PDB file of C-alpha atoms and ligand atoms in Angstrom:
ATOM      1  CA  UNK A   1      67.107  78.678  95.793  1.00 55.00           C
ATOM      2  CA  UNK A   2      70.516  79.659  97.271  1.00 65.00           C
ATOM      3  CA  UNK A   3      71.665  77.505 100.232  1.00 76.00           C
ATOM      4  CA  UNK A   4      75.067  79.239 100.850  1.00 82.00           C
ATOM      5  CA  UNK A   5      76.550  79.544 103.024  1.00 91.00           C
ATOM      6  CA  UNK A   6      76.532  75.867 104.548  1.00 94.00           C
ATOM      7  CA  UNK A   7      78.898  73.388 105.852  1.00 94.00           C
ATOM      8  CA  UNK A   8      81.258  73.004 102.996  1.00 96.00           C
ATOM      9  CA  UNK A   9      81.383  76.629 101.737  1.00 97.00           C
ATOM     10  CA  UNK A  10      85.379  77.188 101.615  1.00 98.00           C
ATOM     11  CA  UNK A  11      86.198  80.632 103.554  1.00 98.00           C
ATOM     12  CA  UNK A  12      88.559  83.138 102.075  1.00 98.00           C
ATOM     13  CA  UNK A  13      89.521  86.136 103.395  1.00 98.00           C
ATOM     14  CA  UNK A  14      92.027  88.836 104.589  1.00 98.00           C
ATOM     15  CA  UNK A  15      94.004  89.786 107.607  1.00 98.00           C
ATOM     16  CA  UNK A  16      95.394  93.265 108.665  1.00 98.00           C
ATOM     17  CA  UNK A  17      94.389  96.002 111.381  1.00 98.00           C
ATOM     18  CA  UNK A  18      92.017  97.642 110.915  1.00 96.00           C
ATOM     19  CA  UNK A  19      90.398  96.217 108.193  1.00 96.00           C
ATOM     20  CA  UNK A  20      86.946  97.092 108.662  1.00 94.00           C
ATOM     21  CA  UNK A  21      87.318  99.672 106.053  1.00 92.00           C
ATOM     22  CA  UNK A  22      88.090  97.604 103.940  1.00 96.00           C
ATOM     23  CA  UNK A  23      86.543  97.101 100.107  1.00 97.00           C
ATOM     24  CA  UNK A  24      88.258  93.786  99.081  1.00 98.00           C
ATOM     25  CA  UNK A  25      85.050  91.013 101.016  1.00 98.00           C
ATOM     26  CA  UNK A  26      83.055  93.622  98.443  1.00 98.00           C
ATOM     27  CA  UNK A  27      84.457  91.942  95.689  1.00 98.00           C
ATOM     28  CA  UNK A  28      85.657  88.847  96.398  1.00 98.00           C
ATOM     29  CA  UNK A  29      82.186  88.621  97.004  1.00 98.00           C
ATOM     30  CA  UNK A  30      80.604  89.575  94.135  1.00 98.00           C
ATOM     31  CA  UNK A  31      82.660  87.449  92.196  1.00 98.00           C
ATOM     32  CA  UNK A  32      81.567  84.273  94.371  1.00 98.00           C
ATOM     33  CA  UNK A  33      78.157  85.278  93.688  1.00 97.00           C
ATOM     34  CA  UNK A  34      78.145  85.967  90.311  1.00 97.00           C
ATOM     35  CA  UNK A  35      79.957  82.763  89.726  1.00 97.00           C
ATOM     36  CA  UNK A  36      78.492  80.494  92.423  1.00 96.00           C
ATOM     37  CA  UNK A  37      80.755  79.441  94.366  1.00 97.00           C
ATOM     38  CA  UNK A  38      80.085  78.597  97.177  1.00 97.00           C
ATOM     39  CA  UNK A  39      82.578  80.741  99.010  1.00 98.00           C
ATOM     40  CA  UNK A  40      82.560  83.165 101.560  1.00 98.00           C
ATOM     41  CA  UNK A  41      85.143  85.836 102.343  1.00 98.00           C
ATOM     42  CA  UNK A  42      85.278  87.737 105.721  1.00 98.00           C
ATOM     43  CA  UNK A  43      87.545  90.680 107.165  1.00 98.00           C
ATOM     44  CA  UNK A  44      89.520  89.758 110.087  1.00 98.00           C
ATOM     45  CA  UNK A  45      91.073  91.708 112.410  1.00 98.00           C
ATOM     46  CA  UNK A  46      94.470  90.536 113.104  1.00 98.00           C
ATOM     47  CA  UNK A  47      96.906  91.796 115.559  1.00 98.00           C
ATOM     48  CA  UNK A  48      98.412  88.696 116.838  1.00 98.00           C
ATOM     49  CA  UNK A  49      99.649  87.965 113.422  1.00 98.00           C
ATOM     50  CA  UNK A  50     101.247  84.361 114.598  1.00 98.00           C
ATOM     51  CA  UNK A  51      97.845  82.766 116.195  1.00 98.00           C
ATOM     52  CA  UNK A  52      96.107  84.186 112.823  1.00 98.00           C
ATOM     53  CA  UNK A  53      98.218  82.679 110.628  1.00 98.00           C
ATOM     54  CA  UNK A  54      98.431  78.954 112.785  1.00 98.00           C
ATOM     55  CA  UNK A  55      94.379  79.344 112.268  1.00 98.00           C
ATOM     56  CA  UNK A  56      94.532  79.506 108.788  1.00 98.00           C
ATOM     57  CA  UNK A  57      95.754  76.331 108.780  1.00 97.00           C
ATOM     58  CA  UNK A  58      93.698  74.712 111.898  1.00 97.00           C
ATOM     59  CA  UNK A  59      90.536  75.946 110.310  1.00 98.00           C
ATOM     60  CA  UNK A  60      91.382  75.136 106.288  1.00 98.00           C
ATOM     61  CA  UNK A  61      90.674  78.640 105.653  1.00 98.00           C
ATOM     62  CA  UNK A  62      91.059  78.218 101.351  1.00 98.00           C
ATOM     63  CA  UNK A  63      92.842  81.521 100.852  1.00 98.00           C
ATOM     64  CA  UNK A  64      93.738  85.258 102.929  1.00 98.00           C
ATOM     65  CA  UNK A  65      94.464  88.546 102.236  1.00 98.00           C
ATOM     66  CA  UNK A  66      96.873  90.209 104.067  1.00 98.00           C
ATOM     67  CA  UNK A  67      97.237  94.248 104.150  1.00 97.00           C
ATOM     68  CA  UNK A  68      98.546  96.586 106.777  1.00 95.00           C
ATOM     69  CA  UNK A  69     100.474  96.537 109.377  1.00 96.00           C
ATOM     70  CA  UNK A  70     100.909  92.528 108.522  1.00 97.00           C
ATOM     71  CA  UNK A  71     102.529  92.463 104.422  1.00 96.00           C
ATOM     72  CA  UNK A  72     106.323  91.978 105.684  1.00 96.00           C
ATOM     73  CA  UNK A  73     105.606  90.448 109.486  1.00 98.00           C
ATOM     74  CA  UNK A  74     103.307  87.283 107.616  1.00 98.00           C
ATOM     75  CA  UNK A  75     106.071  86.223 106.166  1.00 98.00           C
ATOM     76  CA  UNK A  76     108.081  84.583 108.697  1.00 98.00           C
ATOM     77  CA  UNK A  77     105.001  81.859 108.936  1.00 98.00           C
ATOM     78  CA  UNK A  78     104.478  81.260 106.030  1.00 98.00           C
ATOM     79  CA  UNK A  79     105.799  77.684 104.749  1.00 98.00           C
ATOM     80  CA  UNK A  80     107.134  78.661 101.398  1.00 98.00           C
ATOM     81  CA  UNK A  81     107.117  82.346  99.860  1.00 98.00           C
ATOM     82  CA  UNK A  82     107.560  82.647  95.210  1.00 98.00           C
ATOM     83  CA  UNK A  83     110.601  85.268  94.153  1.00 97.00           C
ATOM     84  CA  UNK A  84     108.530  88.274  93.800  1.00 97.00           C
ATOM     85  CA  UNK A  85     107.929  88.094  97.030  1.00 98.00           C
ATOM     86  CA  UNK A  86     111.561  88.098  98.525  1.00 97.00           C
ATOM     87  CA  UNK A  87     111.720  90.619  96.030  1.00 96.00           C
ATOM     88  CA  UNK A  88     109.656  93.220  96.726  1.00 96.00           C
ATOM     89  CA  UNK A  89     109.706  91.751 101.010  1.00 96.00           C
ATOM     90  CA  UNK A  90     106.485  91.843 100.943  1.00 95.00           C
ATOM     91  CA  UNK A  91     102.919  89.140 100.768  1.00 98.00           C
ATOM     92  CA  UNK A  92      99.586  90.442 100.485  1.00 98.00           C
ATOM     93  CA  UNK A  93      98.422  86.668  99.270  1.00 98.00           C
ATOM     94  CA  UNK A  94      98.352  83.176 100.692  1.00 98.00           C
ATOM     95  CA  UNK A  95      96.913  79.963  99.267  1.00 98.00           C
ATOM     96  CA  UNK A  96      96.101  77.690 101.755  1.00 98.00           C
ATOM     97  CA  UNK A  97      97.831  74.446  99.639  1.00 97.00           C
ATOM     98  CA  UNK A  98      96.299  71.100 101.540  1.00 96.00           C
ATOM     99  CA  UNK A  99      98.403  72.600 104.728  1.00 97.00           C
ATOM    100  CA  UNK A 100     101.263  73.809 103.325  1.00 98.00           C
ATOM    101  CA  UNK A 101     100.445  78.124 103.266  1.00 98.00           C
ATOM    102  CA  UNK A 102     102.608  79.545  99.819  1.00 98.00           C
ATOM    103  CA  UNK A 103     102.894  83.779  99.821  1.00 98.00           C
ATOM    104  CA  UNK A 104     103.075  86.004  97.078  1.00 98.00           C
ATOM    105  CA  UNK A 105     102.307  89.389  96.163  1.00 98.00           C
ATOM    106  CA  UNK A 106      99.627  90.564  93.594  1.00 98.00           C
ATOM    107  CA  UNK A 107     100.454  94.086  94.252  1.00 97.00           C
ATOM    108  CA  UNK A 108     102.780  94.944  91.211  1.00 98.00           C
ATOM    109  CA  UNK A 109     100.448  92.865  88.855  1.00 98.00           C
ATOM    110  CA  UNK A 110      98.120  95.812  90.503  1.00 98.00           C
ATOM    111  CA  UNK A 111      99.737  99.193  89.703  1.00 98.00           C
ATOM    112  CA  UNK A 112     101.320  97.625  86.403  1.00 98.00           C
ATOM    113  CA  UNK A 113      98.259  96.454  84.667  1.00 98.00           C
ATOM    114  CA  UNK A 114      96.731  99.329  85.709  1.00 98.00           C
ATOM    115  CA  UNK A 115      99.281 101.406  83.652  1.00 98.00           C
ATOM    116  CA  UNK A 116      99.450  98.781  80.823  1.00 98.00           C
ATOM    117  CA  UNK A 117      96.223  99.983  80.071  1.00 97.00           C
ATOM    118  CA  UNK A 118      96.550 102.517  79.090  1.00 97.00           C
ATOM    119  CA  UNK A 119     100.077 102.759  78.294  1.00 97.00           C
ATOM    120  CA  UNK A 120     103.102 100.822  76.868  1.00 97.00           C
ATOM    121  CA  UNK A 121     105.700 100.487  79.853  1.00 98.00           C
ATOM    122  CA  UNK A 122     108.710  99.351  77.997  1.00 98.00           C
ATOM    123  CA  UNK A 123     111.873 101.941  77.593  1.00 98.00           C
ATOM    124  CA  UNK A 124     109.346 104.339  79.147  1.00 98.00           C
ATOM    125  CA  UNK A 125     110.450 107.709  81.757  1.00 98.00           C
ATOM    126  CA  UNK A 126     108.917 107.072  84.709  1.00 98.00           C
ATOM    127  CA  UNK A 127     109.099 108.957  88.122  1.00 98.00           C
ATOM    128  CA  UNK A 128     107.452 107.116  91.121  1.00 98.00           C
ATOM    129  CA  UNK A 129     107.052 110.149  94.558  1.00 98.00           C
ATOM    130  CA  UNK A 130     107.102 107.712  97.204  1.00 98.00           C
ATOM    131  CA  UNK A 131     109.371 104.982  98.559  1.00 97.00           C
ATOM    132  CA  UNK A 132     107.298 102.302 100.912  1.00 93.00           C
ATOM    133  CA  UNK A 133     105.876  99.165 100.496  1.00 91.00           C
ATOM    134  CA  UNK A 134     103.798  99.510  97.818  1.00 95.00           C
ATOM    135  CA  UNK A 135     106.173 101.863  95.805  1.00 97.00           C
ATOM    136  CA  UNK A 136     108.457  98.983  96.431  1.00 96.00           C
ATOM    137  CA  UNK A 137     106.431  96.605  95.107  1.00 97.00           C
ATOM    138  CA  UNK A 138     105.500  98.688  91.484  1.00 98.00           C
ATOM    139  CA  UNK A 139     109.264  99.469  90.840  1.00 97.00           C
ATOM    140  CA  UNK A 140     109.789  95.819  90.627  1.00 97.00           C
ATOM    141  CA  UNK A 141     107.413  95.484  88.631  1.00 97.00           C
ATOM    142  CA  UNK A 142     108.185  98.366  86.074  1.00 98.00           C
ATOM    143  CA  UNK A 143     111.602  96.918  86.327  1.00 97.00           C
ATOM    144  CA  UNK A 144     111.053  93.462  84.797  1.00 97.00           C
ATOM    145  CA  UNK A 145     108.606  95.686  81.981  1.00 97.00           C
ATOM    146  CA  UNK A 146     111.705  96.697  81.010  1.00 97.00           C
ATOM    147  CA  UNK A 147     110.902 100.945  82.346  1.00 98.00           C
ATOM    148  CA  UNK A 148     113.054 103.861  83.280  1.00 97.00           C
ATOM    149  CA  UNK A 149     112.413 104.330  86.643  1.00 98.00           C
ATOM    150  CA  UNK A 150     113.249 107.590  88.953  1.00 98.00           C
ATOM    151  CA  UNK A 151     112.681 107.755  92.619  1.00 98.00           C
ATOM    152  CA  UNK A 152     111.800 111.245  94.376  1.00 98.00           C
ATOM    153  CA  UNK A 153     110.980 110.587  98.002  1.00 98.00           C
ATOM    154  CA  UNK A 154     110.024 113.328 100.777  1.00 98.00           C
ATOM    155  CA  UNK A 155     113.354 110.579 102.712  1.00 98.00           C
ATOM    156  CA  UNK A 156     115.851 110.762 100.040  1.00 98.00           C
ATOM    157  CA  UNK A 157     118.056 107.818 102.113  1.00 98.00           C
ATOM    158  CA  UNK A 158     115.245 105.852 101.360  1.00 98.00           C
ATOM    159  CA  UNK A 159     115.208 106.998  97.301  1.00 98.00           C
ATOM    160  CA  UNK A 160     117.840 105.956  96.833  1.00 98.00           C
ATOM    161  CA  UNK A 161     117.906 102.370  98.577  1.00 97.00           C
ATOM    162  CA  UNK A 162     114.639 102.001  96.151  1.00 97.00           C
ATOM    163  CA  UNK A 163     116.508 103.137  92.874  1.00 97.00           C
ATOM    164  CA  UNK A 164     119.300 100.668  93.636  1.00 96.00           C
ATOM    165  CA  UNK A 165     116.603  97.937  94.171  1.00 93.00           C
ATOM    166  CA  UNK A 166     115.369  98.893  90.322  1.00 92.00           C
ATOM    167  CA  UNK A 167     118.704 100.221  88.989  1.00 94.00           C
ATOM    168  CA  UNK A 168     116.742 103.803  88.934  1.00 96.00           C
ATOM    169  CA  UNK A 169     117.815 106.864  89.905  1.00 98.00           C
ATOM    170  CA  UNK A 170     116.805 108.952  92.567  1.00 98.00           C
ATOM    171  CA  UNK A 171     116.065 112.674  94.203  1.00 98.00           C
ATOM    172  CA  UNK A 172     114.040 114.468  96.848  1.00 98.00           C
ATOM    173  CA  UNK A 173     111.150 115.732  95.749  1.00 98.00           C
ATOM    174  CA  UNK A 174     111.800 119.427  95.834  1.00 97.00           C
ATOM    175  CA  UNK A 175     114.421 118.499  92.591  1.00 97.00           C
ATOM    176  CA  UNK A 176     111.369 117.119  90.316  1.00 97.00           C
ATOM    177  CA  UNK A 177     111.418 121.262  89.178  1.00 96.00           C
ATOM    178  CA  UNK A 178     114.408 120.561  87.123  1.00 96.00           C
ATOM    179  CA  UNK A 179     113.834 116.981  86.059  1.00 96.00           C
ATOM    180  CA  UNK A 180     109.340 116.390  85.659  1.00 95.00           C
ATOM    181  CA  UNK A 181     110.255 117.341  81.518  1.00 96.00           C
ATOM    182  CA  UNK A 182     112.506 114.521  81.231  1.00 96.00           C
ATOM    183  CA  UNK A 183     109.815 111.902  82.287  1.00 97.00           C
ATOM    184  CA  UNK A 184     106.378 110.325  80.466  1.00 97.00           C
ATOM    185  CA  UNK A 185     105.025 108.928  83.572  1.00 98.00           C
ATOM    186  CA  UNK A 186     104.136 110.075  87.310  1.00 98.00           C
ATOM    187  CA  UNK A 187     102.990 107.718  90.025  1.00 98.00           C
ATOM    188  CA  UNK A 188     101.914 108.691  93.232  1.00 98.00           C
ATOM    189  CA  UNK A 189     102.501 106.155  95.841  1.00 98.00           C
ATOM    190  CA  UNK A 190     102.646 108.100  98.709  1.00 98.00           C
ATOM    191  CA  UNK A 191      98.870 108.784 101.352  1.00 96.00           C
ATOM    192  CA  UNK A 192      99.498 112.532  99.855  1.00 97.00           C
ATOM    193  CA  UNK A 193      95.761 113.488  98.734  1.00 97.00           C
ATOM    194  CA  UNK A 194      93.944 110.860 100.623  1.00 96.00           C
ATOM    195  CA  UNK A 195      91.239 112.136 103.003  1.00 94.00           C
ATOM    196  CA  UNK A 196      90.291 114.188 105.295  1.00 93.00           C
ATOM    197  CA  UNK A 197      93.121 115.606 103.541  1.00 93.00           C
ATOM    198  CA  UNK A 198      92.473 115.256 100.224  1.00 95.00           C
ATOM    199  CA  UNK A 199      93.260 119.103  99.124  1.00 96.00           C
ATOM    200  CA  UNK A 200      97.222 118.434  98.766  1.00 97.00           C
ATOM    201  CA  UNK A 201      99.292 117.126  96.655  1.00 98.00           C
ATOM    202  CA  UNK A 202     102.313 116.501  95.802  1.00 97.00           C
ATOM    203  CA  UNK A 203     103.536 118.253  93.625  1.00 97.00           C
ATOM    204  CA  UNK A 204     103.882 121.260  92.116  1.00 97.00           C
ATOM    205  CA  UNK A 205     100.646 120.916  89.283  1.00 98.00           C
ATOM    206  CA  UNK A 206     102.028 123.233  86.542  1.00 97.00           C
ATOM    207  CA  UNK A 207     104.722 120.849  86.611  1.00 98.00           C
ATOM    208  CA  UNK A 208     101.972 118.043  85.296  1.00 98.00           C
ATOM    209  CA  UNK A 209     101.846 119.102  82.007  1.00 97.00           C
ATOM    210  CA  UNK A 210     105.146 117.446  81.231  1.00 97.00           C
ATOM    211  CA  UNK A 211     103.676 114.037  81.998  1.00 98.00           C
ATOM    212  CA  UNK A 212     101.018 111.832  79.416  1.00 98.00           C
ATOM    213  CA  UNK A 213     100.404 109.281  81.898  1.00 98.00           C
ATOM    214  CA  UNK A 214      99.188 109.970  86.010  1.00 98.00           C
ATOM    215  CA  UNK A 215      97.922 107.265  87.501  1.00 98.00           C
ATOM    216  CA  UNK A 216      97.589 107.867  91.941  1.00 98.00           C
ATOM    217  CA  UNK A 217      97.327 104.928  93.974  1.00 97.00           C
ATOM    218  CA  UNK A 218      95.300 107.049  96.537  1.00 97.00           C
ATOM    219  CA  UNK A 219      91.800 105.723  96.051  1.00 94.00           C
ATOM    220  CA  UNK A 220      89.870 107.905  98.774  1.00 93.00           C
ATOM    221  CA  UNK A 221      88.666 109.819  97.409  1.00 95.00           C
ATOM    222  CA  UNK A 222      88.833 107.918  93.702  1.00 95.00           C
ATOM    223  CA  UNK A 223      88.836 111.498  91.857  1.00 97.00           C
ATOM    224  CA  UNK A 224      92.326 112.880  94.005  1.00 98.00           C
ATOM    225  CA  UNK A 225      93.228 116.735  93.540  1.00 98.00           C
ATOM    226  CA  UNK A 226      96.763 115.406  91.510  1.00 98.00           C
ATOM    227  CA  UNK A 227      94.553 113.518  89.261  1.00 98.00           C
ATOM    228  CA  UNK A 228      92.315 116.607  88.915  1.00 98.00           C
ATOM    229  CA  UNK A 229      94.776 119.121  88.176  1.00 98.00           C
ATOM    230  CA  UNK A 230      96.734 115.915  85.845  1.00 98.00           C
ATOM    231  CA  UNK A 231      93.549 115.956  83.534  1.00 98.00           C
ATOM    232  CA  UNK A 232      92.850 119.572  83.259  1.00 98.00           C
ATOM    233  CA  UNK A 233      96.441 119.576  81.591  1.00 97.00           C
ATOM    234  CA  UNK A 234      95.913 117.101  79.146  1.00 97.00           C
ATOM    235  CA  UNK A 235      97.368 113.680  80.646  1.00 98.00           C
ATOM    236  CA  UNK A 236      95.816 110.228  80.904  1.00 98.00           C
ATOM    237  CA  UNK A 237      94.783 109.667  84.582  1.00 98.00           C
ATOM    238  CA  UNK A 238      94.034 105.950  85.940  1.00 98.00           C
ATOM    239  CA  UNK A 239      92.812 105.880  89.331  1.00 98.00           C
ATOM    240  CA  UNK A 240      94.428 103.891  92.488  1.00 97.00           C
ATOM    241  CA  UNK A 241      91.437 102.121  92.131  1.00 97.00           C
ATOM    242  CA  UNK A 242      91.778 100.349  89.535  1.00 97.00           C
ATOM    243  CA  UNK A 243      95.116  98.534  91.374  1.00 97.00           C
ATOM    244  CA  UNK A 244      92.726  97.888  93.734  1.00 97.00           C
ATOM    245  CA  UNK A 245      90.996  95.985  91.229  1.00 98.00           C
ATOM    246  CA  UNK A 246      93.833  94.620  89.844  1.00 98.00           C
ATOM    247  CA  UNK A 247      95.515  93.316  92.523  1.00 98.00           C
ATOM    248  CA  UNK A 248      92.423  91.562  93.684  1.00 98.00           C
ATOM    249  CA  UNK A 249      91.871  90.004  90.572  1.00 98.00           C
ATOM    250  CA  UNK A 250      94.925  88.454  90.460  1.00 98.00           C
ATOM    251  CA  UNK A 251      94.109  86.994  93.839  1.00 98.00           C
ATOM    252  CA  UNK A 252      90.948  85.718  93.207  1.00 98.00           C
ATOM    253  CA  UNK A 253      92.259  83.647  90.029  1.00 98.00           C
ATOM    254  CA  UNK A 254      95.354  81.888  91.946  1.00 98.00           C
ATOM    255  CA  UNK A 255      92.827  80.749  94.109  1.00 98.00           C
ATOM    256  CA  UNK A 256      89.759  79.552  92.059  1.00 98.00           C
ATOM    257  CA  UNK A 257      91.980  78.726  89.005  1.00 96.00           C
ATOM    258  CA  UNK A 258      89.046  80.164  87.085  1.00 96.00           C
ATOM    259  CA  UNK A 259      88.893  83.911  85.266  1.00 98.00           C
ATOM    260  CA  UNK A 260      87.369  86.352  87.833  1.00 98.00           C
ATOM    261  CA  UNK A 261      84.288  88.155  86.453  1.00 98.00           C
ATOM    262  CA  UNK A 262      85.920  91.677  86.063  1.00 98.00           C
ATOM    263  CA  UNK A 263      83.444  93.907  85.031  1.00 97.00           C
ATOM    264  CA  UNK A 264      80.669  93.000  88.188  1.00 97.00           C
ATOM    265  CA  UNK A 265      84.176  92.573  90.726  1.00 98.00           C
ATOM    266  CA  UNK A 266      84.336  97.118  89.542  1.00 97.00           C
ATOM    267  CA  UNK A 267      80.910  97.613  89.879  1.00 97.00           C
ATOM    268  CA  UNK A 268      80.566  96.173  93.317  1.00 97.00           C
ATOM    269  CA  UNK A 269      83.707  98.246  94.329  1.00 96.00           C
ATOM    270  CA  UNK A 270      82.547 101.481  92.770  1.00 95.00           C
ATOM    271  CA  UNK A 271      79.310 100.807  94.036  1.00 96.00           C
ATOM    272  CA  UNK A 272      80.824  99.970  98.059  1.00 95.00           C
ATOM    273  CA  UNK A 273      83.013 103.429  97.831  1.00 91.00           C
ATOM    274  CA  UNK A 274      79.623 105.386  96.285  1.00 83.00           C
TER     275      UNK A 274
HETATM  276  N1  LIG B 301      95.666 101.697  95.069  1.00 50.64           N
HETATM  277  C1  LIG B 301      96.030 100.399  95.576  1.00 50.64           C
HETATM  278  O1  LIG B 301      95.630  98.998  95.633  1.00 50.64           O
HETATM  279  C2  LIG B 301      97.348 100.722  96.802  1.00 50.64           C
HETATM  280  C3  LIG B 301      97.604  99.915  97.701  1.00 50.64           C
HETATM  281  C4  LIG B 301      98.669  99.579  98.038  1.00 50.64           C
HETATM  282  C5  LIG B 301      98.377 100.885  98.826  1.00 50.64           C
HETATM  283  N2  LIG B 301      98.049 101.912  98.452  1.00 50.64           N
HETATM  284  C6  LIG B 301      97.871 103.201  99.267  1.00 50.64           C
HETATM  285  O2  LIG B 301      99.757 103.522  98.858  1.00 50.64           O
HETATM  286  C7  LIG B 301      99.581 104.973 100.261  1.00 50.64           C
HETATM  287  C8  LIG B 301     100.836 104.126 100.687  1.00 50.64           C
HETATM  288  O3  LIG B 301     101.112 102.575 101.131  1.00 50.64           O
HETATM  289  P1  LIG B 301     102.396 102.215 101.519  1.00 50.64           P
HETATM  290  O4  LIG B 301     102.177 101.528 102.106  1.00 50.64           O
HETATM  291  O5  LIG B 301     103.611 102.833 100.161  1.00 50.64           O
HETATM  292  O6  LIG B 301     102.947 103.306 102.561  1.00 50.64           O
HETATM  293  P2  LIG B 301     104.504 103.738 103.287  1.00 50.64           P
HETATM  294  O7  LIG B 301     104.836 101.986 103.118  1.00 50.64           O
HETATM  295  O8  LIG B 301     103.963 103.915 104.706  1.00 50.64           O
HETATM  296  O9  LIG B 301     105.207 104.620 102.283  1.00 50.64           O
HETATM  297  C9  LIG B 301     104.659 105.989 102.374  1.00 50.64           C
HETATM  298  C10 LIG B 301     105.248 106.539 101.474  1.00 50.64           C
HETATM  299  O10 LIG B 301     104.939 108.080 101.264  1.00 50.64           O
HETATM  300  C11 LIG B 301     105.255 109.323 101.740  1.00 50.64           C
HETATM  301  N3  LIG B 301     105.031 110.351 102.655  1.00 50.64           N
HETATM  302  C12 LIG B 301     104.183 110.005 103.624  1.00 50.64           C
HETATM  303  N4  LIG B 301     103.924 111.421 103.835  1.00 50.64           N
HETATM  304  C13 LIG B 301     103.588 112.149 103.050  1.00 50.64           C
HETATM  305  C14 LIG B 301     104.161 113.576 102.875  1.00 50.64           C
HETATM  306  N5  LIG B 301     102.907 114.404 104.300  1.00 50.64           N
HETATM  307  N6  LIG B 301     104.414 113.951 102.278  1.00 50.64           N
HETATM  308  C15 LIG B 301     105.504 113.423 101.147  1.00 50.64           C
HETATM  309  N7  LIG B 301     105.429 111.817 101.357  1.00 50.64           N
HETATM  310  C16 LIG B 301     104.544 111.856 102.333  1.00 50.64           C
HETATM  311  C17 LIG B 301     106.554 108.379 102.921  1.00 50.64           C
HETATM  312  O11 LIG B 301     108.462 109.044 102.738  1.00 50.64           O
HETATM  313  P3  LIG B 301     108.901 108.946 103.478  1.00 50.64           P
HETATM  314  O12 LIG B 301     109.720 107.822 103.443  1.00 50.64           O
HETATM  315  O13 LIG B 301     109.648 110.365 104.015  1.00 50.64           O
HETATM  316  O14 LIG B 301     108.519 108.793 105.385  1.00 50.64           O
HETATM  317  C18 LIG B 301     107.243 107.081 101.855  1.00 50.64           C
HETATM  318  O15 LIG B 301     107.967 107.223 100.750  1.00 50.64           O
HETATM  319  C19 LIG B 301      98.647 104.522 100.967  1.00 50.64           C
HETATM  320  O16 LIG B 301      97.578 105.494 100.815  1.00 50.64           O
HETATM  321  C20 LIG B 301      97.324 103.536 100.490  1.00 50.64           C
HETATM  322  O17 LIG B 301      95.844 103.556 101.189  1.00 50.64           O
HETATM  323  C21 LIG B 301      97.142 102.050  97.488  1.00 50.64           C
END
């Protein structure tokens, strides 16, 4: 009989605010169950971030995911962060190495891996809509894969800032009318199309036929209006759920040091999202 949790159960979790909607517990706990690892993953709704990070050390929590709004602010409370987290300017994963808190970022890897399942990225011309935190993580990952990047954002000054960082070009959203035909891949990193505004779309749908691949990082709903319209026009589509899954898989493998049960984690995720 399974006697977990018990006095030797390892604790993992997510810190964010709010976190009640997080799908991370479902994914990580399903992996622990399948691999018979004596560990549990919990959600911590945190407003006092410094106290929560001290609590990780004090309680011996083994690993933590970090989500909105703490991904940038958490950096100052960690002992060490890696080069990728420095470049992205955000940490979404903390590893507790015998009391030393090490921060890294797996969001970029989630986005890149979801794309690479479908298309080789080197020299591909990619439009990224949005210039926020997730756009920054994805852009840096794509730059390292040798992609050619254009940032289109509602606030053009932010598009410019990100384009400078990843050696790409930039524009507002309206300019997409003229330039879309030059690109292979479109990625939406804005919340446009997310419940309850699931009838909204960030780009004129007729432009979608210019792209081979369209990815939306919004995952609620899974099949956004953008992806429906792209599929109608013959594009390959990638859901935000894939990015969510692959960033979690990278976290799990960093914490547990063994391969994650991808299929089971995906099944748990799909079941939870209905
Ligand atoms: N699938 C995943 O694993 C995953 C991971 C992270 C995030 N996400 C999702 O990605 C989305 C963005 O997250 P984030 O952390 O990058 O947010 P963020 O840092 O707040 O950035 C949001 C971006 O979207 C733009 N934007 C917002 N509302 C817009 C609108 N009505 N029309 C046009 N542009 C708009 C903003 O433009 P301005 O600069 O003009 O304000 C900004 O560039 C969220 O829906 C989040 O749930 C998914």
